[in-house]
Coordinates of C-alpha atoms in Angstrom, one line a residue:
Chain G
X1483 CA -4.8 33.4 14.5
X1484 CA -6.8 32.6 17.6
X1485 CA -10.1 34.5 18.2
X1486 CA -8.8 35.7 21.6
X1487 CA -5.9 37.5 20.1
X1488 CA -7.6 38.9 17.0
X1489 CA -6.4 42.4 16.1
X1490 CA -9.2 44.8 15.5
X1491 CA -7.4 48.0 15.0
X1492 CA -3.8 48.3 13.9
X1493 CA -1.6 51.3 13.3
X1494 CA 1.3 50.9 11.0
X1495 CA 4.1 53.5 10.9
X1496 CA 1.5 56.2 11.8
X1497 CA 2.7 59.8 11.5
X1498 CA 0.1 62.4 12.4
X1499 CA 0.0 66.1 12.5
X1500 CA -1.7 69.3 11.5
X1501 CA 0.1 70.9 8.5
X1502 CA 3.8 71.4 9.3
X1503 CA 3.2 70.5 13.0
X1504 CA 4.0 66.8 13.6
X1505 CA 2.3 65.4 16.6
X1506 CA 2.8 61.6 16.3
X1507 CA 5.8 60.1 14.6
X1508 CA 6.1 56.6 13.2
X1509 CA 3.7 54.9 15.7
X1510 CA 2.8 51.2 15.6
X1511 CA 0.0 49.8 17.7
X1512 CA -2.3 46.7 17.9
X1513 CA -5.7 46.8 19.6
X1514 CA -6.9 43.2 20.5
X1515 CA -10.5 42.2 20.3
X1516 CA -12.5 42.5 23.4
X1517 CA -10.1 44.5 25.5
X1518 CA -10.3 47.8 27.2
X1519 CA -7.3 50.0 26.3
X1520 CA -6.5 53.3 28.0
X1521 CA -4.1 55.8 26.5
X1522 CA -2.3 58.0 29.0
X1523 CA 0.3 60.7 28.7
X1524 CA 0.9 64.4 29.5
X1525 CA -1.0 67.1 27.8
X1526 CA -0.1 67.6 24.1
X1527 CA 1.6 64.1 23.8
X1528 CA -0.7 63.2 20.9
X1529 CA -3.2 60.9 22.6
X1530 CA -6.3 62.6 21.3
X1531 CA -4.6 62.9 17.8
X1532 CA -3.9 59.2 17.9
X1533 CA -7.5 58.4 18.8
X1534 CA -8.8 60.6 16.0
X1535 CA -6.6 58.8 13.5
X1536 CA -7.8 55.4 14.8
X1537 CA -11.3 56.5 14.3
X1538 CA -10.5 57.9 10.8
X1539 CA -11.4 61.4 11.8
X1540 CA -7.9 62.5 10.9
X1541 CA -6.1 61.3 7.8
X1542 CA -2.5 60.2 8.6
X1543 CA 0.4 62.0 7.0
X1544 CA 2.2 58.7 6.8
X1545 CA 1.3 55.1 7.6
X1546 CA -2.1 53.5 7.8
X1547 CA -4.8 52.4 10.2
X1548 CA -6.2 48.9 9.6
X1549 CA -9.6 48.0 10.8
X1550 CA -10.1 44.2 10.9
X1551 CA -7.2 44.0 8.5
X1552 CA -8.5 46.4 5.9
X1553 CA -7.3 50.0 5.4
X1554 CA -9.7 52.2 7.2
X1555 CA -9.3 55.1 4.7
X1556 CA -10.2 52.7 1.8
X1557 CA -13.4 51.6 3.5
X1558 CA -16.5 53.7 2.9
X1559 CA -16.9 55.9 6.0
X1560 CA -20.5 54.7 6.4
X1561 CA -19.3 51.1 6.7
X1562 CA -16.7 52.1 9.2
X1563 CA -19.5 53.9 11.2
X1564 CA -21.2 50.5 11.6
X1565 CA -18.1 49.0 13.3
X1566 CA -16.5 51.9 15.1
X1567 CA -18.2 54.5 17.3
X1568 CA -16.3 57.6 18.2
X1569 CA -17.1 60.0 21.0
X1570 CA -14.9 63.2 20.6
X1571 CA -13.7 65.1 23.6
X1572 CA -16.0 68.1 23.5
X1573 CA -19.0 67.3 21.3
X1574 CA -21.3 70.2 20.5
X1575 CA -25.1 70.1 20.0
X1576 CA -27.6 72.7 19.0
X1577 CA -29.7 74.3 21.8
X1578 CA -33.0 72.7 22.5
X1579 CA -32.0 69.2 21.2
X1580 CA -33.7 66.5 23.2
X1581 CA -31.8 63.5 24.5
X1582 CA -34.0 61.2 22.4
X1583 CA -33.2 63.1 19.2
X1584 CA -29.5 63.2 20.1
X1585 CA -29.3 59.4 20.7
X1586 CA -31.3 58.7 17.6
X1587 CA -28.7 60.5 15.5
X1588 CA -26.4 57.6 16.4
X1589 CA -28.5 55.5 14.0
X1590 CA -27.4 57.6 11.0
X1591 CA -25.2 55.0 9.4
X1592 CA -28.1 52.5 9.5
X1593 CA -30.6 54.9 7.9
X1594 CA -31.6 56.2 4.5
X1595 CA -33.7 59.2 3.4
X1596 CA -36.8 57.0 3.3
X1597 CA -35.9 55.0 6.4
X1598 CA -35.3 57.4 9.3
X1599 CA -36.9 55.7 12.3
X1600 CA -37.3 52.0 11.8
X1601 CA -38.3 49.6 14.5
X1602 CA -34.6 48.5 14.7
X1603 CA -33.6 52.1 15.2
X1604 CA -36.1 52.5 18.0
X1605 CA -35.0 49.3 19.6
X1606 CA -31.3 50.3 19.6
X1607 CA -32.0 53.8 20.9
X1608 CA -34.2 52.4 23.6
X1609 CA -31.6 49.8 24.6
X1610 CA -28.8 52.5 24.6
X1611 CA -30.9 54.8 26.8
X1612 CA -31.7 52.0 29.2
X1613 CA -28.1 50.9 29.6
X1614 CA -27.1 54.4 30.5
X1615 CA -30.1 55.0 32.7
X1616 CA -31.2 57.9 30.5
X1617 CA -34.5 56.6 29.2
X1618 CA -36.5 58.7 31.6
X1619 CA -34.7 61.8 30.3
X1620 CA -35.5 61.2 26.6
X1621 CA -37.7 64.3 26.3
X1622 CA -35.3 66.6 28.2
X1623 CA -33.2 69.0 26.3
X1624 CA -29.4 68.7 26.7
X1625 CA -29.2 72.1 28.5
X1626 CA -31.5 70.8 31.2
X1627 CA -29.1 68.1 32.1
X1628 CA -26.2 67.9 34.6
X1629 CA -22.7 67.4 33.3
X1630 CA -22.8 63.7 34.2
X1631 CA -26.2 63.1 32.5
X1632 CA -25.0 65.0 29.4
X1633 CA -22.0 62.7 29.1
X1634 CA -24.3 59.7 29.5
X1635 CA -26.5 61.0 26.8
X1636 CA -23.5 61.3 24.4
X1637 CA -22.3 57.8 25.3
X1638 CA -25.8 56.6 24.6
X1639 CA -25.6 58.1 21.1
X1640 CA -22.3 56.2 20.5
X1641 CA -24.0 53.0 21.8
X1642 CA -27.1 53.4 19.6
X1643 CA -24.7 53.3 16.7
X1644 CA -24.5 49.6 17.5
X1645 CA -20.7 49.3 17.0
X1646 CA -18.6 46.7 18.8
X1647 CA -15.6 49.1 18.8
X1648 CA -15.8 52.3 20.8
X1649 CA -13.3 55.1 20.9
X1650 CA -13.8 57.5 23.8
X1651 CA -11.8 60.7 24.1
X1652 CA -11.6 61.6 27.8
X1653 CA -15.2 60.5 28.6
X1654 CA -14.8 61.6 32.2
X1655 CA -13.7 65.2 31.6
X1656 CA -15.5 67.8 33.7
X1657 CA -17.1 65.2 35.8
X1658 CA -16.7 64.8 39.6
X1659 CA -15.2 61.7 40.9
X1660 CA -18.4 59.9 41.5
X1661 CA -19.6 60.5 38.0
X1662 CA -16.2 59.5 36.6
X1663 CA -16.6 56.2 38.3
X1664 CA -20.2 55.9 37.0
X1665 CA -19.0 56.4 33.4
X1666 CA -16.2 54.0 33.7
X1667 CA -18.4 51.4 35.4
X1668 CA -20.7 51.8 32.3
X1669 CA -17.7 51.2 30.0
X1670 CA -16.8 48.1 32.1
X1671 CA -20.4 46.9 31.7
X1672 CA -20.3 47.4 28.0
X1673 CA -17.2 45.3 27.8
X1674 CA -18.4 42.6 30.1
X1675 CA -21.9 42.2 28.7
X1676 CA -21.4 42.8 25.0
X1677 CA -17.7 42.1 24.6
X1678 CA -17.1 45.5 23.1
X1679 CA -13.6 46.6 22.4
X1680 CA -12.9 50.0 24.0
X1681 CA -10.1 52.4 23.5
X1682 CA -10.2 55.5 25.7
X1683 CA -8.0 58.5 26.5
X1684 CA -8.0 59.1 30.2
X1685 CA -6.3 61.7 32.4
X1686 CA -6.7 60.0 35.7
X1687 CA -4.0 57.4 36.0
X1688 CA -5.5 55.5 38.9
X1689 CA -8.8 55.1 37.1
X1690 CA -7.0 54.2 33.9
X1691 CA -5.1 51.4 35.8
X1692 CA -8.3 50.1 37.3
X1693 CA -10.5 50.0 34.3
X1694 CA -8.2 48.9 31.5
X1695 CA -6.7 45.6 30.4
X1696 CA -3.9 47.5 28.6
X1697 CA -2.3 50.8 29.2
X1698 CA -0.5 52.8 26.5
X1699 CA 1.8 55.5 27.8
X1700 CA 2.7 58.2 25.3
X1701 CA 5.1 61.1 25.3
X1702 CA 6.0 63.5 22.4
X1703 CA 4.0 61.5 19.9
X1704 CA 5.6 58.1 20.7
X1705 CA 4.6 55.1 22.7
X1706 CA 6.9 54.9 25.7
X1707 CA 5.4 51.7 27.2
X1708 CA 2.4 49.5 26.7
X1709 CA 1.1 46.4 28.5
X1710 CA -0.8 45.4 31.6
X1711 CA -1.3 48.3 34.0
X1712 CA 0.9 46.9 36.7
X1713 CA 3.8 46.5 34.2
X1714 CA 3.4 50.0 32.7
X1715 CA 2.6 52.2 35.6
X1716 CA 5.9 52.2 37.5
X1717 CA 7.7 55.0 39.4
X1718 CA 10.3 55.0 36.6
X1719 CA 7.7 55.4 33.9
X1720 CA 6.0 58.3 35.7
X1721 CA 9.3 60.0 35.9
X1722 CA 10.1 59.4 32.2
X1723 CA 6.6 60.2 30.8
X1724 CA 5.2 62.8 33.2
X1725 CA 8.3 64.1 34.9
X1726 CA 6.5 63.2 38.0
X1727 CA 8.0 62.1 41.3
X1728 CA 5.6 59.6 42.7
X1729 CA 5.3 56.5 44.7
X1730 CA 3.3 53.6 43.2
X1731 CA 1.6 51.4 45.7
X1732 CA -1.0 48.7 45.3
X1733 CA -4.6 50.1 45.2
X1734 CA -6.1 48.9 48.4
X1735 CA -9.4 48.0 46.7
X1736 CA -8.4 46.7 43.3
X1737 CA -4.8 45.8 43.7
X1738 CA -3.9 47.8 40.6
X1739 CA -1.1 50.4 40.7
X1740 CA -2.0 53.5 42.7
X1741 CA -0.1 56.6 41.9
X1742 CA 0.7 58.8 44.9
X1743 CA 2.4 62.0 43.7
X1744 CA 5.0 63.5 46.0
X1745 CA 5.0 67.2 45.1
X1746 CA 7.1 70.0 46.6
X1747 CA 5.1 70.3 49.8
X1748 CA 6.1 66.9 50.9
X1749 CA 9.3 66.3 49.0
X1750 CA 11.4 67.6 51.9
X1751 CA 9.9 65.1 54.4
X1752 CA 10.2 62.2 52.1
X1753 CA 13.7 63.0 50.9
X1754 CA 15.5 63.9 54.1
X1755 CA 15.1 64.8 57.7
X1756 CA 16.3 68.4 57.1
X1757 CA 14.0 71.0 58.7
X1758 CA 11.7 72.9 56.4
X1759 CA 12.6 76.5 55.5
X1760 CA 10.2 78.8 57.3
X1761 CA 10.9 81.8 55.1
X1762 CA 9.7 79.9 52.0
Chain P
X46 CA -38.4 43.5 19.2
X47 CA -41.4 42.1 21.0
X48 CA -41.3 44.5 23.9
X49 CA -42.2 48.1 24.6
X50 CA -39.5 50.1 23.0
X51 CA -41.2 53.4 22.2
X52 CA -39.1 56.5 22.9
X53 CA -41.0 59.4 24.4
X54 CA -41.2 62.3 22.0
X55 CA -40.4 60.3 18.8
X56 CA -43.7 59.0 17.4
X57 CA -43.1 56.8 14.4
X58 CA -44.8 56.6 11.1
X59 CA -43.9 53.3 9.4
X60 CA -45.1 52.2 6.0
X61 CA -43.4 49.1 4.6
X62 CA -39.7 49.7 4.6
X63 CA -40.1 53.4 5.0
X64 CA -40.1 55.1 8.4
X65 CA -40.1 58.6 9.8
X66 CA -40.5 60.4 13.0
X67 CA -43.7 62.4 12.6
X68 CA -44.4 65.2 15.0
X69 CA -47.4 67.5 15.0
X70 CA -45.8 70.9 15.1
X71 CA -43.2 70.4 12.3
X72 CA -46.0 68.9 10.1
X73 CA -48.4 71.8 10.9
X74 CA -45.9 74.5 10.0
X75 CA -45.9 74.0 6.2
X76 CA -49.7 73.3 6.3
X77 CA -50.4 76.6 8.1
X78 CA -47.9 78.4 6.0
X79 CA -49.6 77.1 2.8
X80 CA -52.9 78.4 4.1
X81 CA -51.4 81.8 4.7
X82 CA -49.8 81.7 1.2
X83 CA -53.2 80.9 -0.5
X84 CA -54.8 83.7 1.4
X85 CA -52.1 86.2 0.7
X86 CA -52.1 85.2 -3.0
X87 CA -55.9 85.7 -3.2
X88 CA -55.7 89.1 -1.6
X89 CA -52.7 90.1 -3.7
X90 CA -54.4 88.9 -7.0
X91 CA -57.6 90.8 -6.1
X92 CA -55.9 94.2 -5.4
X93 CA -55.1 96.8 -8.0
X94 CA -56.8 99.3 -10.3
X95 CA -59.6 96.8 -10.9
X96 CA -60.4 95.2 -7.5
X97 CA -61.6 91.7 -7.5
X98 CA -63.0 90.0 -4.4
X99 CA -61.2 87.1 -2.8
X100 CA -64.0 84.7 -3.7
X101 CA -63.9 85.6 -7.4
X102 CA -60.1 85.2 -7.4
X103 CA -60.4 81.8 -5.9
X104 CA -63.0 80.9 -8.4
X105 CA -60.7 81.9 -11.3
X106 CA -57.8 80.0 -9.7
X107 CA -60.0 76.9 -9.6
X108 CA -60.9 77.2 -13.2
X109 CA -64.1 79.2 -13.1
X110 CA -65.0 82.9 -12.9
X111 CA -65.8 85.2 -15.8
X112 CA -63.4 86.0 -18.6
X113 CA -62.5 89.5 -17.5
X114 CA -61.6 88.3 -14.1
X115 CA -59.7 85.4 -15.5
X116 CA -57.7 87.6 -17.9
X117 CA -56.7 90.1 -15.1
X118 CA -55.9 87.4 -12.6
X119 CA -54.1 84.9 -14.7
X120 CA -52.3 87.1 -17.3
X121 CA -51.7 90.3 -15.4
X122 CA -51.4 89.6 -11.7
X123 CA -50.6 85.9 -11.2
X124 CA -47.1 86.0 -12.6
X125 CA -46.1 88.7 -10.2
X126 CA -47.6 86.8 -7.2
X127 CA -46.1 83.5 -8.3
X128 CA -42.7 85.1 -8.8
X129 CA -43.0 86.5 -5.2
X130 CA -44.0 83.1 -3.8
X131 CA -41.2 81.2 -5.6
X132 CA -38.6 83.8 -4.8
X133 CA -39.6 83.8 -1.2
X134 CA -39.5 80.0 -1.0
X135 CA -36.1 79.8 -2.6
X136 CA -34.6 82.5 -0.3
X137 CA -36.1 81.0 2.8
X138 CA -34.9 77.5 1.9
X139 CA -31.4 78.8 1.1
X140 CA -31.4 80.6 4.5
X141 CA -32.5 77.5 6.4
X142 CA -29.7 75.5 4.8
X143 CA -26.9 78.1 5.5
X144 CA -28.1 78.7 9.0
X145 CA -28.0 75.0 9.8
X146 CA -24.6 74.5 8.3
X147 CA -23.0 77.5 9.9
X148 CA -24.8 76.7 13.2
X149 CA -25.5 80.4 13.3
X150 CA -28.8 82.2 12.9
X151 CA -27.0 85.1 11.3
X152 CA -25.8 83.1 8.4
X153 CA -27.9 83.8 5.4
X154 CA -27.3 84.0 1.6
X155 CA -27.4 87.8 2.1
X156 CA -24.3 87.5 4.3
X157 CA -22.5 85.0 2.2
X158 CA -22.1 87.5 -0.6
X159 CA -24.8 86.1 -3.0
X160 CA -27.1 89.2 -2.8
X161 CA -24.2 91.7 -3.0
X162 CA -22.6 89.8 -5.9
X163 CA -25.9 89.7 -7.8
X164 CA -26.3 93.4 -7.2
X165 CA -22.9 94.2 -8.7
X166 CA -23.7 92.0 -11.7
X167 CA -27.1 93.6 -12.2
X168 CA -25.9 97.2 -11.9
X169 CA -23.1 96.6 -14.3
X170 CA -25.6 95.2 -16.9
X171 CA -28.1 98.0 -16.3
X172 CA -25.3 100.5 -17.0
X173 CA -24.0 98.8 -20.1
X174 CA -27.4 97.9 -21.4
X175 CA -28.7 101.4 -20.8
X176 CA -27.7 104.6 -22.5
X177 CA -24.0 104.3 -21.6
X178 CA -23.1 101.2 -23.6
X179 CA -25.3 101.6 -26.6
X180 CA -26.3 97.9 -26.4
X181 CA -29.9 97.2 -27.2
X182 CA -32.6 96.7 -24.6
X183 CA -32.7 92.9 -25.3
X184 CA -29.5 92.4 -23.4
X185 CA -30.8 94.4 -20.5
X186 CA -33.9 92.3 -20.5
X187 CA -32.3 88.9 -20.6
X188 CA -28.9 89.9 -19.4
X189 CA -30.0 91.3 -16.1
X190 CA -31.1 88.0 -14.5
X191 CA -28.1 86.3 -16.1
X192 CA -25.6 88.8 -14.8
X193 CA -27.3 88.8 -11.3
X194 CA -27.1 85.0 -11.3
X195 CA -23.5 85.0 -12.4
X196 CA -22.5 87.8 -9.9
X197 CA -24.1 86.0 -7.0
X198 CA -22.5 82.6 -7.9
X199 CA -19.0 84.1 -8.4
X200 CA -19.2 86.1 -5.2
X201 CA -20.4 83.1 -3.2
X202 CA -17.7 80.9 -4.6
X203 CA -15.1 83.5 -3.7
X204 CA -16.4 83.6 -0.1
X205 CA -16.4 79.9 0.0
X206 CA -12.8 79.6 -1.4
X207 CA -11.4 82.1 1.1
X208 CA -13.2 80.5 4.0
X209 CA -11.9 77.0 3.1
X210 CA -9.1 75.8 5.4
X211 CA -9.1 72.1 5.5
X212 CA -12.9 72.3 5.7
X213 CA -15.5 74.9 6.3
X214 CA -16.0 76.6 9.6
X215 CA -19.4 78.3 10.1
X216 CA -18.0 81.3 12.0
X217 CA -15.2 82.0 9.5
X218 CA -17.7 81.7 6.7
X219 CA -19.9 84.4 8.2
X220 CA -17.0 86.7 8.9
X221 CA -15.5 86.3 5.4
X222 CA -19.0 86.7 3.9
X223 CA -19.5 90.0 5.8
X224 CA -16.2 91.3 4.6
X225 CA -16.7 90.4 0.9
X226 CA -20.3 91.7 1.1
X227 CA -19.0 95.1 2.3
X228 CA -16.6 95.3 -0.6
X229 CA -19.2 94.3 -3.1
X230 CA -21.7 96.8 -1.8
X231 CA -19.0 99.5 -2.1
X232 CA -18.4 98.5 -5.7
X233 CA -22.1 98.5 -6.5
X234 CA -22.5 102.1 -5.2
X235 CA -19.4 103.2 -7.0
X236 CA -20.9 101.9 -10.2
X237 CA -24.1 103.7 -9.4
X238 CA -22.3 107.0 -9.0
X239 CA -20.7 106.6 -12.5
X240 CA -24.1 105.8 -14.1
X241 CA -26.6 108.1 -15.8
X242 CA -29.5 109.2 -13.7
X243 CA -32.1 107.2 -15.5
X244 CA -30.0 104.0 -15.3
X245 CA -29.3 104.6 -11.6
X246 CA -33.0 104.9 -11.0
X247 CA -33.7 101.6 -12.7
X248 CA -30.9 100.0 -10.9
X249 CA -32.2 101.3 -7.5
X250 CA -35.6 99.7 -8.1
X251 CA -33.9 96.4 -8.9
X252 CA -31.5 96.7 -5.9
X253 CA -34.4 97.1 -3.5
X254 CA -36.0 93.9 -4.7
X255 CA -39.1 94.6 -6.7
X256 CA -41.8 92.3 -8.1
X257 CA -43.2 95.0 -10.4
X258 CA -44.0 94.1 -13.9
X259 CA -43.2 90.4 -13.6
X260 CA -44.6 88.3 -16.4
X261 CA -44.7 84.6 -17.1
X262 CA -41.2 84.9 -18.5
X263 CA -40.0 85.7 -15.0
X264 CA -41.9 82.8 -13.4
X265 CA -40.6 80.0 -15.6
X266 CA -36.8 80.2 -14.8
X267 CA -37.4 80.3 -11.0
X268 CA -40.0 77.6 -11.2
X269 CA -37.7 75.3 -13.2
X270 CA -34.8 76.0 -10.8
X271 CA -36.9 75.3 -7.8
X272 CA -38.3 72.1 -9.4
X273 CA -34.7 70.8 -9.5
X274 CA -33.2 72.4 -6.4
X275 CA -35.9 71.8 -3.8
X276 CA -36.0 68.0 -4.1
X277 CA -32.2 68.1 -4.3
X278 CA -32.0 70.2 -1.1
X279 CA -34.4 67.9 0.8
X280 CA -32.5 64.9 -0.4
X281 CA -29.0 66.3 0.4
X282 CA -30.2 67.6 3.8
X283 CA -30.1 64.3 5.6
X284 CA -26.6 64.8 7.0
X285 CA -27.6 68.2 8.4
X286 CA -28.7 66.7 11.6
X287 CA -25.3 65.0 12.2
X288 CA -23.4 68.0 11.0
X289 CA -24.8 70.0 13.9
X290 CA -22.6 68.0 16.2
X291 CA -19.3 69.3 14.9
X292 CA -17.0 67.7 12.4
X293 CA -15.5 64.9 14.5
X294 CA -18.8 63.6 15.7
X295 CA -20.3 63.9 12.2
X296 CA -17.4 61.9 10.7
X297 CA -17.8 59.3 13.4
X298 CA -21.4 58.9 12.3
X299 CA -20.2 58.1 8.8
X300 CA -21.0 61.5 7.2
X301 CA -18.7 62.7 4.5
X302 CA -18.4 66.1 6.2
X303 CA -16.8 68.4 3.7
X304 CA -18.5 66.8 0.7
X305 CA -22.0 67.1 2.1
X306 CA -21.4 70.5 3.4
X307 CA -20.1 71.8 0.1
X308 CA -23.0 70.3 -1.8
X309 CA -25.5 71.9 0.5
X310 CA -23.9 75.3 0.4
X311 CA -23.8 75.1 -3.4
X312 CA -27.5 74.3 -3.5
X313 CA -28.3 77.2 -1.1
X314 CA -26.2 79.6 -3.2
X315 CA -27.9 78.4 -6.4
X316 CA -31.3 78.9 -4.8
X317 CA -30.5 82.4 -3.5
X318 CA -28.8 83.5 -6.7
X319 CA -31.8 82.3 -8.9
X320 CA -34.2 84.1 -6.6
X321 CA -32.1 87.3 -6.6
X322 CA -31.8 87.2 -10.3
X323 CA -35.5 87.2 -10.9
X324 CA -36.7 89.7 -8.3
X325 CA -33.6 91.5 -7.0
X326 CA -32.4 91.1 -3.4
X327 CA -35.6 90.8 -1.4
X328 CA -33.9 91.4 2.0
X329 CA -34.3 89.5 5.2
X330 CA -36.6 86.8 3.9
X331 CA -33.7 84.3 4.0
X332 CA -32.5 85.5 7.4
X333 CA -35.7 85.8 9.3
X334 CA -38.0 83.1 7.8
X335 CA -36.1 80.0 8.9
X336 CA -35.9 81.3 12.5
X337 CA -39.6 82.0 12.6
X338 CA -40.3 78.6 11.1
X339 CA -38.0 77.0 13.6
X340 CA -39.8 78.6 16.5
X341 CA -43.2 77.6 15.1
X342 CA -42.0 74.0 14.7
X343 CA -40.3 73.8 18.0
X344 CA -37.2 72.1 16.4
X345 CA -33.6 72.8 17.2
X346 CA -32.8 73.7 13.6
X347 CA -34.8 75.3 10.9
X348 CA -37.2 73.0 9.2
X349 CA -36.5 73.1 5.4
X350 CA -40.0 72.5 3.9
X351 CA -41.7 74.7 6.6
X352 CA -39.2 77.5 5.9
X353 CA -39.7 77.3 2.2
X354 CA -43.5 77.5 2.3
X355 CA -43.4 80.2 5.0
X356 CA -41.0 82.2 3.0
X357 CA -43.4 82.1 0.0
X358 CA -46.3 83.3 2.3
X359 CA -44.3 86.1 3.9
X360 CA -42.9 87.4 0.6
X361 CA -46.4 87.5 -1.0
X362 CA -47.7 89.2 2.1
X363 CA -44.9 91.8 1.9
X364 CA -45.9 92.4 -1.7
X365 CA -49.5 92.9 -0.7
X366 CA -48.4 95.6 1.8
X367 CA -45.9 97.1 -0.7
X368 CA -48.7 97.4 -3.3
X369 CA -51.5 98.7 -1.2
X370 CA -50.2 100.4 2.0
X371 CA -49.4 103.7 0.4
X372 CA -52.2 104.2 -2.0
X373 CA -51.2 104.7 -5.6
X374 CA -47.4 104.6 -4.9
X375 CA -46.2 101.0 -5.2
X376 CA -43.2 100.2 -3.1
X377 CA -40.7 97.4 -4.0
X378 CA -41.5 94.4 -1.9
X379 CA -37.9 94.4 -0.7
X380 CA -38.5 97.6 1.2
X381 CA -41.3 96.0 3.2
X382 CA -39.3 92.9 4.0
X383 CA -36.4 95.1 5.0
X384 CA -38.5 97.3 7.3
X385 CA -39.8 94.2 9.1
X386 CA -36.5 92.3 8.9
X387 CA -34.0 94.9 10.1
X388 CA -35.4 95.2 13.6
X389 CA -35.4 91.5 13.8
X390 CA -31.8 91.3 12.8
X391 CA -31.0 93.8 15.6
X392 CA -32.9 91.7 18.1
X393 CA -31.0 88.7 17.0
X394 CA -27.6 90.4 17.4
X395 CA -28.5 91.8 20.8
X396 CA -29.8 88.6 22.1
X397 CA -26.9 86.5 20.7
X398 CA -24.2 88.6 22.4
X399 CA -26.1 88.6 25.7
X400 CA -26.1 84.8 25.8
X401 CA -23.6 83.2 28.0
X402 CA -21.5 80.9 25.9
X403 CA -21.5 77.4 27.3

């Protein structure tokens, strides 16, 4: 096995759900070392559930998740926490918690009751805050931050954990476009500088295409397509997965696929020359 | 690391392999609370039919003083004050743990059924051990704390079991606890209506949380329980910081969420049940103290050690008021804590539901 193609996370026959309710059925997946993978799909397709299982936050009903070839559920959770960092979709924090304290919690797997703030901890937290540009906000409380800053603070916590695998569940939710780009640039930077492997769930298809090496498209708990963005993000796939009529054109900046949805307002003009119905 | 890495607001104390963040306010809280406790103890030990000055009390406590003073202070009054201090510390520590776990300032052992369960156990024993059952006084003497402890533990386990659905949710825990508490309180009062007048009177004194007539035999069990449970609590509390972020984030940080939460709740319940068994339900100490300590320390969650020491100081202070505010009539300390605590609870409820949820 070559280093370039090393599988970090593997899902084997993964079936996931909550009680009777199956969300993901018999899924297989390989995540290659040093890649950025984006999982896309309509609401409720099981992307977040898959991410939770990959990060051992959810126990599979069937199948396994392997981390570096070992079953993740047989590995002590603390050891996993030194390899995999997870940022859930809507993390909560107590009122009045400062950014510095939040990010320092990321060091939990490296600490013990007598060793709660070592020089290594301080260095890692400082480095994480510096990378996200949040060092100057260390003494602010979370409620004093904007949405984008808060998201950066949470990402800093995941970074301080010092893992080379990062699972991010919709890291750009609730952010305006500029801040979405900021966060994804940061992800890119983590990948480029430290060779981190990133798996993230994203809603914005165009950003997903731009910022990932691999796209995974899911529908109804199954993987419909996976591969390089230009191979996955086709007009046919958008119709199959999202029931969306769209044109796919090359992104004028990056050359990656750019999804241009058609929608009912313009379908008439696109489909035929028939005059629009004024009484509509 | 070789370069400036210090994080503002997180001053470090490092000794060999050990390291902590040491901040002034959280360190000062237990220190100030301990000062308050010593003062309240000295005043409390001096008051009574034979008044002794604070200076003389301190002299006795430090091993000096004259024999009369020593006898009165050490044999007659110290057990009561010590019981108060230990009970207050146990309750406040239990409250700090449950509030942190439930992420809800309303969560206290009072609400999780411990107090009400202990009440049912105690009233049942008082009825049986009194004139009704014909069982001798020995059972009532030893059986009362045992029954209270058992009742509290059983009630809390019941609340815990009903709330458990693939893990513990703080909000559900509080709601289930309130429901079970209401049922248990109804049972307690039903038992009271069935009992003889004299038994009912004795039960009422216990139910309001009294420190009257406490001897060394009351101090020892609480002291032993605290000796085990406090270090256990401080040790088990390390995941509390991570648990504040919700289950997924906590698991991501390598915390065994359900295991650590169950262990902490069990410790809190044991603390509260032991305290209630020895002094009756001293109301509101567990609810209010952690929140006061949290505001004093300026931390986002209640400080455990600070809450415990402050709980001891507040309970002994309440006992001073209970013993002296109304002349010869001694009130149970629980009345005083309730009079102070009830308006605080209302304030908390009003403020909580005015907050915009974010």
